[in-house]
CSV table of C-alpha atoms in Angstrom, one decimal:
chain,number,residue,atom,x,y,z
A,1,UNK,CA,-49.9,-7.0,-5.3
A,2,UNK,CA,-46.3,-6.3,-4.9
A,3,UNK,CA,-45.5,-6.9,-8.8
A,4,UNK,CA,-48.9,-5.2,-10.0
A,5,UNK,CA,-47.7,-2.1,-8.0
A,6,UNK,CA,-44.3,-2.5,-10.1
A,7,UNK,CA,-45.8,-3.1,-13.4
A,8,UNK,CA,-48.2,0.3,-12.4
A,9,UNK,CA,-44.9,2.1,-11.7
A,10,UNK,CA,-42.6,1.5,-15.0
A,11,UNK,CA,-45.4,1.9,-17.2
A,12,UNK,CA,-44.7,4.9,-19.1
A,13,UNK,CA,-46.0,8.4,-19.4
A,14,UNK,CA,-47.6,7.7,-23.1
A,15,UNK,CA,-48.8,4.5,-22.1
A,16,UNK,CA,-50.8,5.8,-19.2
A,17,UNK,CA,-52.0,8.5,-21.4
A,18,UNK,CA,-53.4,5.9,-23.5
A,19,UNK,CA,-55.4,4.2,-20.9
A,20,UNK,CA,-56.9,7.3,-19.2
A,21,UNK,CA,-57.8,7.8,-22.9
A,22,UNK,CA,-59.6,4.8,-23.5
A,23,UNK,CA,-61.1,5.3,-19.9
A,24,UNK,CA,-62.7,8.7,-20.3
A,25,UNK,CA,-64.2,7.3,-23.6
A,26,UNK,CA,-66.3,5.1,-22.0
A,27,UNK,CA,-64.6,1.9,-22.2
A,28,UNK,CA,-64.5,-0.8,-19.7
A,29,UNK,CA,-61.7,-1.2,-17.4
A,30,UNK,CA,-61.8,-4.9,-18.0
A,31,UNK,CA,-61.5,-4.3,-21.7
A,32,UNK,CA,-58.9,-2.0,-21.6
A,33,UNK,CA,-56.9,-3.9,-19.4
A,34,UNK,CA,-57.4,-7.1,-22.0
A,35,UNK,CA,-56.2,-4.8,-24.8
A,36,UNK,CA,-52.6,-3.5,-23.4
A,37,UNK,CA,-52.2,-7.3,-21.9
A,38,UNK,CA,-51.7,-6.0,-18.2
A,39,UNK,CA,-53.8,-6.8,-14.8
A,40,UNK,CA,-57.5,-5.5,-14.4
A,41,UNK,CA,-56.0,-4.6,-10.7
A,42,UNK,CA,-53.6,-2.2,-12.5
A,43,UNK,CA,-55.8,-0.4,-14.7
A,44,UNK,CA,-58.2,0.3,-12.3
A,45,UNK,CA,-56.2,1.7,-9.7
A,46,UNK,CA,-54.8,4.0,-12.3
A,47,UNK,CA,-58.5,5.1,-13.2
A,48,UNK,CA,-58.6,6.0,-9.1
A,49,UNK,CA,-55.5,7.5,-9.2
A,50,UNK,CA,-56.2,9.9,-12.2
A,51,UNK,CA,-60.0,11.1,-11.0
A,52,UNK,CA,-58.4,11.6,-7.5
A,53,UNK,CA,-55.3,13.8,-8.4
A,54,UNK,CA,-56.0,14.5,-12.2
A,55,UNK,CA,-52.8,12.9,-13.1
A,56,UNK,CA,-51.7,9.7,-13.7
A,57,UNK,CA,-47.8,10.0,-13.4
A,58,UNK,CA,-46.6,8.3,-10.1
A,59,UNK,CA,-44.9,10.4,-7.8
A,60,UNK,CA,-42.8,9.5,-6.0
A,61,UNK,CA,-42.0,11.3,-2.3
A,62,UNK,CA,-38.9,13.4,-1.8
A,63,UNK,CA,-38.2,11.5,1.5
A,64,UNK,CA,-36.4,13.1,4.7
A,65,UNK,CA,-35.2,16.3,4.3
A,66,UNK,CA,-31.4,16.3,4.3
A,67,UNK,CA,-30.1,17.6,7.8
A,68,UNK,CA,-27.4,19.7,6.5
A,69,UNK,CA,-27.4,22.7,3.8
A,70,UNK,CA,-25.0,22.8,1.0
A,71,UNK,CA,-23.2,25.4,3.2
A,72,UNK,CA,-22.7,22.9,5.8
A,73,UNK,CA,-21.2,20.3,3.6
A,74,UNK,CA,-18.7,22.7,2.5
A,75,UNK,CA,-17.8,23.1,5.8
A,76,UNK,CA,-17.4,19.6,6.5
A,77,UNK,CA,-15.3,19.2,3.6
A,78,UNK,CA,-13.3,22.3,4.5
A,79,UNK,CA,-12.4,20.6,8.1
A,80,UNK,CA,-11.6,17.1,6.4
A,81,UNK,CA,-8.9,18.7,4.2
A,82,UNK,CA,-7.7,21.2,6.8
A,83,UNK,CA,-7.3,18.4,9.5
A,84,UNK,CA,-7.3,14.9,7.8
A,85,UNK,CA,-7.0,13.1,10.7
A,86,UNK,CA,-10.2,14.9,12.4
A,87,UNK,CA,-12.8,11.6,13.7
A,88,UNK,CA,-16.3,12.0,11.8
A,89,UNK,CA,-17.7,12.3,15.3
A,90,UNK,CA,-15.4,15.6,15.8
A,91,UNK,CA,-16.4,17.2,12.8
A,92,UNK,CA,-20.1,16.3,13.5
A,93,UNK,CA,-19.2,18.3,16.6
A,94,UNK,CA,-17.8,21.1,15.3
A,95,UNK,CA,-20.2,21.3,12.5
A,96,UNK,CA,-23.1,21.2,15.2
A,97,UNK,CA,-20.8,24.3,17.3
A,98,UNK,CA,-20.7,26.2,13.9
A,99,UNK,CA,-24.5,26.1,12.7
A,100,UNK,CA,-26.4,25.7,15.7
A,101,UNK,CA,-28.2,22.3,14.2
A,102,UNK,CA,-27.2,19.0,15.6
A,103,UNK,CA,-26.2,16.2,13.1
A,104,UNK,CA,-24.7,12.7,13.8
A,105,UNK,CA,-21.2,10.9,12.4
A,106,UNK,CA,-23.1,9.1,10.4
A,107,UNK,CA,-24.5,12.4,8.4
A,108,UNK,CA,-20.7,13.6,8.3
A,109,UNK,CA,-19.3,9.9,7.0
A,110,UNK,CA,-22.2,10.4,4.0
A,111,UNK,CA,-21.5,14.0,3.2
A,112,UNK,CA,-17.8,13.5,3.3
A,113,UNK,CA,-18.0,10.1,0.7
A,114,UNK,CA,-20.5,12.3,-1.4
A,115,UNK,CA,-18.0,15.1,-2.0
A,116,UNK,CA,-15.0,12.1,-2.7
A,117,UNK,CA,-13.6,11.8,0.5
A,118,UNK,CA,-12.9,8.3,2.7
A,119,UNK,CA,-11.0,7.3,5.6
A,120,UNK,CA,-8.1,5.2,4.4
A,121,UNK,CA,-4.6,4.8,5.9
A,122,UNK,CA,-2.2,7.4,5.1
A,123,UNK,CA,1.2,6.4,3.6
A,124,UNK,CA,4.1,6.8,5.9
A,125,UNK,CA,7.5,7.3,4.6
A,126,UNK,CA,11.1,8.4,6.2
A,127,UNK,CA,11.5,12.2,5.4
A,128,UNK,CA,13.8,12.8,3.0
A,129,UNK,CA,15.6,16.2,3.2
A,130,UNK,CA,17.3,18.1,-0.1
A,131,UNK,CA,20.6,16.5,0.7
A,132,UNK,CA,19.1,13.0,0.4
A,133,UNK,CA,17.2,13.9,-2.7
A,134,UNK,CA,20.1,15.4,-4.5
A,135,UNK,CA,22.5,12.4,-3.5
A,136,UNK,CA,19.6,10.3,-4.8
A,137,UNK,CA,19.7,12.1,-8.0
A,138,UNK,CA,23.8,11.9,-8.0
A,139,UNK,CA,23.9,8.4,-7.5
A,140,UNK,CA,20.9,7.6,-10.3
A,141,UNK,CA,22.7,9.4,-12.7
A,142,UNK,CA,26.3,8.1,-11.9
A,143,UNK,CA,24.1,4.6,-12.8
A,144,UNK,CA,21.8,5.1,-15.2
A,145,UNK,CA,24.2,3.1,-17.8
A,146,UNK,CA,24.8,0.8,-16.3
A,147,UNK,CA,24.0,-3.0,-18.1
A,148,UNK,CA,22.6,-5.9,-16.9
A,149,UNK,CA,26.0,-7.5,-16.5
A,150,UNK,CA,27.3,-4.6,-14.1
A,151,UNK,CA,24.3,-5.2,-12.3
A,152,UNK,CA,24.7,-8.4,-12.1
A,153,UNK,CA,28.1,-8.5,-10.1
A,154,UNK,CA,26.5,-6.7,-7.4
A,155,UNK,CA,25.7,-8.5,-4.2
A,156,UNK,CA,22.7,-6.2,-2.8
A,157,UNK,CA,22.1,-7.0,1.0
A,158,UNK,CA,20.1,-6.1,4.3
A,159,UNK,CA,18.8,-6.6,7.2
A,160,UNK,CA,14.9,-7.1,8.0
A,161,UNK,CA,13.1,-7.4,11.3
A,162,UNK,CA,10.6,-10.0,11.8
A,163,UNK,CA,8.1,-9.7,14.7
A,164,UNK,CA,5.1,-11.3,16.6
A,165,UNK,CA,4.1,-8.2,18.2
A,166,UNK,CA,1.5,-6.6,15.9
A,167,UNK,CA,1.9,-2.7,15.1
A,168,UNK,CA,-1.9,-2.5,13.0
A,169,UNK,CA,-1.2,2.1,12.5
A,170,UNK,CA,-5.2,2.4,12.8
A,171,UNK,CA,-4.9,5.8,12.2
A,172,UNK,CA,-7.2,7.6,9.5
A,173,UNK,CA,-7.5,10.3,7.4
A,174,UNK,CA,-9.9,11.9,4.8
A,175,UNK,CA,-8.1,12.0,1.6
A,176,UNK,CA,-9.8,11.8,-2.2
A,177,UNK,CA,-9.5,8.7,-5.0
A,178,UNK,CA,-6.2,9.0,-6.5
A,179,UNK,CA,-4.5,10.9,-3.8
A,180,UNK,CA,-2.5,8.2,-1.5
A,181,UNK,CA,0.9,10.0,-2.2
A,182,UNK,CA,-0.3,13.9,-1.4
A,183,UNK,CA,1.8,15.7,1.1
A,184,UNK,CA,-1.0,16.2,3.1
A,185,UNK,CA,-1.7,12.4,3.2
A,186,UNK,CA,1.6,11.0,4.2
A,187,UNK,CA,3.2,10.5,8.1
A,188,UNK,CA,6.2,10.4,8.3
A,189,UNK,CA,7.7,7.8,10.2
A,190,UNK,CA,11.3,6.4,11.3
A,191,UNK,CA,11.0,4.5,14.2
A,192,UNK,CA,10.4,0.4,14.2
A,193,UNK,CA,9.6,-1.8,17.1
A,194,UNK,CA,8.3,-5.0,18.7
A,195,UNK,CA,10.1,-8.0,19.9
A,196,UNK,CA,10.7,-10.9,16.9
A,197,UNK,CA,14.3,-11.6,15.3
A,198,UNK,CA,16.4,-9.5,13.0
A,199,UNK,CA,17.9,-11.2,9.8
A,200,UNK,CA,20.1,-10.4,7.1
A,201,UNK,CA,20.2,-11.4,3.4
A,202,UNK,CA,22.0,-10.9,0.1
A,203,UNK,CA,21.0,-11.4,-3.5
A,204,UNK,CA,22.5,-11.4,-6.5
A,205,UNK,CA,21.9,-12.5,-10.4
A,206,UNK,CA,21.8,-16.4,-10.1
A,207,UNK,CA,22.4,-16.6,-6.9
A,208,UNK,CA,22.0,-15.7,-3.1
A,209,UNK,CA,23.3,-15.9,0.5
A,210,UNK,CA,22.3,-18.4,3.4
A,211,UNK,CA,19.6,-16.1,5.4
A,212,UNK,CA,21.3,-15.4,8.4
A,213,UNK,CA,19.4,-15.0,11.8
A,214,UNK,CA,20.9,-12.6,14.3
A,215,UNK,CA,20.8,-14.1,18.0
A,216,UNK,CA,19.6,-11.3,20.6
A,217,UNK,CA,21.5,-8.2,20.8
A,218,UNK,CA,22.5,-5.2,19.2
A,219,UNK,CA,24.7,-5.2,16.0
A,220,UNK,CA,27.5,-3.6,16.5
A,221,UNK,CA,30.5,-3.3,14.1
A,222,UNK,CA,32.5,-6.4,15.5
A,223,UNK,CA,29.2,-8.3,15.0
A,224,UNK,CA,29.0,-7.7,11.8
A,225,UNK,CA,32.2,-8.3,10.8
A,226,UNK,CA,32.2,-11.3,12.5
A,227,UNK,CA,28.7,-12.7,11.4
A,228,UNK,CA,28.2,-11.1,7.9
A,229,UNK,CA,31.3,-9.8,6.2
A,230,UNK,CA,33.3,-12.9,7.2
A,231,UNK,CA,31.4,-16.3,6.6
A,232,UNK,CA,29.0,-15.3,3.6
A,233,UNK,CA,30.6,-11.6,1.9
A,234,UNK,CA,34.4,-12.5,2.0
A,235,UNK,CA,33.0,-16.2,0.2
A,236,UNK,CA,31.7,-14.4,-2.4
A,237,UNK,CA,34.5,-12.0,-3.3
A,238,UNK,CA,36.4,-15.0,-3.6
A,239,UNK,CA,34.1,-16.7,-5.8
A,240,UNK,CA,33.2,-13.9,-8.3
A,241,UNK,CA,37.3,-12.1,-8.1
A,242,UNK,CA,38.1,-8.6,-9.1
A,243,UNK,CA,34.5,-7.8,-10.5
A,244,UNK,CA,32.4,-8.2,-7.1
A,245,UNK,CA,30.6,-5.6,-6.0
A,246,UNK,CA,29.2,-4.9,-2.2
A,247,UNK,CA,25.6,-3.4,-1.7
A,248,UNK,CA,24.6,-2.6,1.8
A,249,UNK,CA,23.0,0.6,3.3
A,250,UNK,CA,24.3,3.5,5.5
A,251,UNK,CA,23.7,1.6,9.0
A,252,UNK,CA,26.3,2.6,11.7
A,253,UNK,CA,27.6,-1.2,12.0
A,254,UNK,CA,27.8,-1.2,8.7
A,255,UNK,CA,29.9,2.0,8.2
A,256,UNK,CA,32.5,1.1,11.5
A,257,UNK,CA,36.1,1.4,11.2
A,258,UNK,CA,36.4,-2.4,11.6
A,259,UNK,CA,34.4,-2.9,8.9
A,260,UNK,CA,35.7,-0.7,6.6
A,261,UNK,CA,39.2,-1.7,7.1
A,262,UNK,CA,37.9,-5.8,6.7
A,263,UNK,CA,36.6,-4.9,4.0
A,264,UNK,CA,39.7,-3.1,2.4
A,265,UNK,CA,41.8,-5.9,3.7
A,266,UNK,CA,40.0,-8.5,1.7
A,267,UNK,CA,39.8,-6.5,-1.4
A,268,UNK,CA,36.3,-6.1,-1.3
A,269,UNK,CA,34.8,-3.5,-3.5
A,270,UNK,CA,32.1,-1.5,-2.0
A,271,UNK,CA,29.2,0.1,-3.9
A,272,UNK,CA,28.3,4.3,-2.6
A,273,UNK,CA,25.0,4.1,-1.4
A,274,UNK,CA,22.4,7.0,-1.2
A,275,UNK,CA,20.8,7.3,2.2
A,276,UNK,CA,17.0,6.8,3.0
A,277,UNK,CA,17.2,4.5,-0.1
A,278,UNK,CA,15.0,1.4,0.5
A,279,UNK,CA,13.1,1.7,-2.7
A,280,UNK,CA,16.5,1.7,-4.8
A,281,UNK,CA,17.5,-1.7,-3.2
A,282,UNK,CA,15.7,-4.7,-5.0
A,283,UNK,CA,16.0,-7.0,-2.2
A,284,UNK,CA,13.2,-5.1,-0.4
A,285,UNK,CA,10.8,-7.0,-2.2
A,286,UNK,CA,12.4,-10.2,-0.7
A,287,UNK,CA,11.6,-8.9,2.4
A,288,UNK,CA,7.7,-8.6,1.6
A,289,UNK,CA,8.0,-11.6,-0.7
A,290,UNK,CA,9.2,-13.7,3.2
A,291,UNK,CA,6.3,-11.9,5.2
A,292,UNK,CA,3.9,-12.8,2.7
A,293,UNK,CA,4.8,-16.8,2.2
A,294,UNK,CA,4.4,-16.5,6.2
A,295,UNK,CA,1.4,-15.5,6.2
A,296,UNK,CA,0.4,-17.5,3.8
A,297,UNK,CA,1.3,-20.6,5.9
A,298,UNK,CA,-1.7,-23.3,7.3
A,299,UNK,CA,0.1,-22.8,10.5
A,300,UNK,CA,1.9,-19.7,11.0
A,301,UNK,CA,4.5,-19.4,13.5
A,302,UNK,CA,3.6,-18.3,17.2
A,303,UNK,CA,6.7,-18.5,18.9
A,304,UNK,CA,10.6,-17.3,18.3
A,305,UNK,CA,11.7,-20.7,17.4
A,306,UNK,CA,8.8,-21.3,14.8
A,307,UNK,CA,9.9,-17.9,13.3
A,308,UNK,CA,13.2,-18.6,12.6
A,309,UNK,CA,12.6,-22.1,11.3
A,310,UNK,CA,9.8,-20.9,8.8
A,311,UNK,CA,12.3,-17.9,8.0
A,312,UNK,CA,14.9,-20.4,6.6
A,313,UNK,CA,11.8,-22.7,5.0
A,314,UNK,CA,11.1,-19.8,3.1
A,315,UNK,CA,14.0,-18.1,2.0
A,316,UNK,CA,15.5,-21.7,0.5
A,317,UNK,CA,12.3,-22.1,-1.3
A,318,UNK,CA,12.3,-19.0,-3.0
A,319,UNK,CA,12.6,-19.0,-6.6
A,320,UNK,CA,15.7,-17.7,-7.8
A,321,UNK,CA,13.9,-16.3,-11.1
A,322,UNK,CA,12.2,-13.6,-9.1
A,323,UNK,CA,15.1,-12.1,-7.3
A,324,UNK,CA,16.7,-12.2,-10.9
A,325,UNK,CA,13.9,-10.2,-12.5
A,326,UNK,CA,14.7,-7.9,-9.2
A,327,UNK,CA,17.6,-7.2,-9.9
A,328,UNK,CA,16.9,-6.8,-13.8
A,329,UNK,CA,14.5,-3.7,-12.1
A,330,UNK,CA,17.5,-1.7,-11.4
A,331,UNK,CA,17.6,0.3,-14.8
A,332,UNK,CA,13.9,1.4,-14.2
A,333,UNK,CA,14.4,1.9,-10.5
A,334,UNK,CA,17.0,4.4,-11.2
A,335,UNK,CA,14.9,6.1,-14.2
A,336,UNK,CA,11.9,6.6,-12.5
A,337,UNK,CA,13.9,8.2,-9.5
A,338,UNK,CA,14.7,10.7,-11.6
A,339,UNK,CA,11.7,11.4,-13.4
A,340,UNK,CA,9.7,12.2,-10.4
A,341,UNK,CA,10.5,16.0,-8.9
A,342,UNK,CA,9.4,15.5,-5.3
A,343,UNK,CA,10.7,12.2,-4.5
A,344,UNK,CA,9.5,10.1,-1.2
A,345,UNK,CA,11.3,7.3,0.3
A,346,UNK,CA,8.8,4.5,1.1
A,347,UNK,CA,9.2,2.5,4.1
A,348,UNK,CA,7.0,-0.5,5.5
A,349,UNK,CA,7.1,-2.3,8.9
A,350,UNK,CA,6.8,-5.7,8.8
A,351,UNK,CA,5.0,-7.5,11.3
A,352,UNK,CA,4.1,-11.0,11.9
A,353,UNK,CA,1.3,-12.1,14.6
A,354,UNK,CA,-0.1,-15.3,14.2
A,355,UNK,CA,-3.8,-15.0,14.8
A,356,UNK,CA,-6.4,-16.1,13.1
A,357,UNK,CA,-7.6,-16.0,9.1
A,358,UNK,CA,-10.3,-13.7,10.3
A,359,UNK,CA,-8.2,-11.0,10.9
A,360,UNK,CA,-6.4,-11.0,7.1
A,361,UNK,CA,-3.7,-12.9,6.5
A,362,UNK,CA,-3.2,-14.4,9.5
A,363,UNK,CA,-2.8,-11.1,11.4
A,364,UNK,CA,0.3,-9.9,8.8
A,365,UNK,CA,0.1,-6.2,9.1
A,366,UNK,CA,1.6,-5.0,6.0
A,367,UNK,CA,1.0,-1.3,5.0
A,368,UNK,CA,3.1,-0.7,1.8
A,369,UNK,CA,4.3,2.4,1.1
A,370,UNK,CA,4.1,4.3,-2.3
A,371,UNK,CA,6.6,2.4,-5.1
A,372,UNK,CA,8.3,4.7,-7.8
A,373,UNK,CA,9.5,1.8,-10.3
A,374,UNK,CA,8.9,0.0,-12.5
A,375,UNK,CA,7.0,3.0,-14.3
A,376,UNK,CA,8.9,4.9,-16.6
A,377,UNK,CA,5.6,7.1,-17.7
A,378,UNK,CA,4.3,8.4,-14.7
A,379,UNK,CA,4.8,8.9,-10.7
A,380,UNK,CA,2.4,5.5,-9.1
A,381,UNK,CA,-0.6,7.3,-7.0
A,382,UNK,CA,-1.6,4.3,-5.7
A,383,UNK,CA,-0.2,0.8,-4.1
A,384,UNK,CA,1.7,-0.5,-6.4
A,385,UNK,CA,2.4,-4.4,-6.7
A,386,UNK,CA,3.3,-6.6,-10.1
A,387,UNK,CA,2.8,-9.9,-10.4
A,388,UNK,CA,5.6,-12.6,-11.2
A,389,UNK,CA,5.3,-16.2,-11.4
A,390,UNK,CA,2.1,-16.1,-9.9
A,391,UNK,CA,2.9,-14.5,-6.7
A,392,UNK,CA,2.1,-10.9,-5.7
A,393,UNK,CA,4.7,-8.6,-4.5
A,394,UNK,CA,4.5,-5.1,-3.2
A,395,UNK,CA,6.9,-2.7,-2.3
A,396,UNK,CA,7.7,-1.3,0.6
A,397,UNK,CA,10.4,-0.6,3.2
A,398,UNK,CA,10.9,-3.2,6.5
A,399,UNK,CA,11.5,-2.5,9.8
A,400,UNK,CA,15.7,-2.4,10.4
A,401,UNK,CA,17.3,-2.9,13.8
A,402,UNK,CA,17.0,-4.9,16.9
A,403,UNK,CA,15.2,-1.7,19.1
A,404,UNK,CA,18.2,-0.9,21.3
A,405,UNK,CA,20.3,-0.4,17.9
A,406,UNK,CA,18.8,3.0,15.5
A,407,UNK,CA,19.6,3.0,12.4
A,408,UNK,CA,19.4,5.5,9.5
A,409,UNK,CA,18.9,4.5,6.0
């Protein structure tokens, strides 16, 4: 019955014209039905269907009449883009207040993904103010020719925070395809938390630092000198001479007059930085690069000591070939900062909760912010990630301090 009734229905227009035809000439239905090589079933019903209408085209009903006008889903597009972070079920309320007819979230949800609009997480980023921009600017151009053998005397470093606490920013908005970086779709954030440890790291062509894990505590300026600048920096000023270069950010314990005066007493050359940098510095792809090969574990860490252990694990068995093509990134970092006019400083928090597979990697919630390199053409509108030696990396910005220490990059 079921495949009659489709064979009935995809027939076309000529060919039912044909059979009516043959009908109203006086021919059998058995006969006709032999002739175009279809059911007797189909043919006949046809016959009943074309001396009870007078047609024989199958209509088909128009359904439920839509419970909104095309007014009304201008409206409800209006409040998306005027409020993006407005709940379906608000705007079904508002809606309902407006035009005095009641219609459900559900209605909203269709109306809004028929005029190109879904709930996604916005990007959040640090806000950049026109001092940071034009410093950024400065310090690109200051750069921009530089070679691969400058870069490569260049020690970049930083610290990352790695926690078990999740932080899983289930905060929506209504935004359109191709539109994740749009002022109106970005939060601007500054603030990381949630207990874990705090770690530090440098790269540099062909080589890299031991990771060092901060015990509990703030880091202060004697800390750093003390557990950074001393045992793994001063080692490789000696090593490389005259030519090495320091990398590291605008933190307060970094910019102490301890440390400064360490590092001028060790003759250690130290690279300007541009505040509220993070997508500059090539090591931040380290950073997701660890969070990533943790949540990628069979058994991910649940406790402190599991963390720090799978830390180290991780950062000995990281190719060296990929922070080299890193740092090899620099000359497009620096070019495609200064190709885009209204520049945004991505940032990413980085947290670990071991959980279970069911919840995505292992309960890693990693929200990547927008990435300007690696394309000289055009500004990225979406998440951006490249693939190298097999293994996915996105860009993005980590969290930064232990949570009693701020700091401003």
């Amino acid at each position: 019955m079921a495949n009659n009734r489709s064979v009935r229905r995809h027939l076309d227009a000529f060919t039912r014209g044909r059979i009516i035809g043959k009908l109203e000439e006086g021919r059998s239905v058995t006969s006709v039905a032999a002739e175009f090589g279809i059911a007797h079933s189909i043919v006949s019903r046809l016959w009943s269907q074309f001396q009870t209408t007078g047609t024989a085209i199958w209509g088909f009903s128009s359904g439920r009449p839509g419970g909104t006008t095309p007014a009304a889903d201008r409206y409800i597009a209006l409040q998306a883009r005027r409020n993006r972070q407005q709940t379906a079920g608000e705007m079904a309320r508002h809606t309902t207040q407006a035009t005095g007819r009641p219609i459900s979230r559900f209605t909203v949800a269709r109306r809004l993904h028929g005029g190109g609009l879904f709930a996604r997480r916005p990007v959040r980023c640090v806000p950049l103010t026109p001092a940071h921009r034009r410093r950024r600017s400065l310090w690109c151009r200051e750069h921009r020719n530089w070679r691969d053998n400058e870069w490569g005397r260049v020690l970049f470093t930083d610290e990352s925070r790695f926690s078990l606490s999740s932080d899983s920013h289930r905060i929506l908005i209504w935004r359109e395809r191709g539109s994740r970086n749009h002022p109106s779709n970005i939060i601007e954030r500054d603030r990381y938390g949630g207990g874990g440890v705090l770690v530090w790291g440098g790269i540099m062509l062909g080589s890299r630092t031991d990771l060092h894990i901060f015990d509990a505590g703030s880091i202060n300026g004697t800390r750093y000198c003390n557990e950074i600048l001393l045992p793994y920096v001063r080692l490789f000023r000696g090593a490389m001479g005259p030519q090495f270069l320091f990398m590291d950010d605008n933190a307060p314990c970094h910019r102490t007059v301890a440390a400064e005066q360490l590092l001028e007493s060790e003759d250690i050359e130290r690279m300007d930085w541009p505040a509220r940098s993070p997508d500059l510095n090539p090591i931040e792809h380290v950073w997701d690069f660890l969070g990533r090969r943790l949540a990628a574990r069979t058994l991910p860490p649940v406790t402190i000591p599991e963390l720090r252990l799978a830390l180290q694990d991780e950062w000995a068995a990281m190719p060296q070939q990929l922070i080299d093509t890193l740092i090899l990134s620099m000359g497009r970092r620096y070019e495609t900062c200064l190709s885009v006019g209204e520049i945004i400083s991505p940032i990413k928090d980085r947290m670990f909760l071991a959980g279970h597979p069911s919840q995505g990697c292992f309960g890693l919630q990693s929200h990547c912010a927008p990435c300007y390199f690696f394309n000289k053409a055009s500004f990225y509108a979406s998440d951006f990630s490249f693939k190298l030696l097999g293994i996915r990396i996105n860009a993005g910005r980590t969290g930064i301090s232990d949570p009693s220490n701020s700091k401003s990059t």
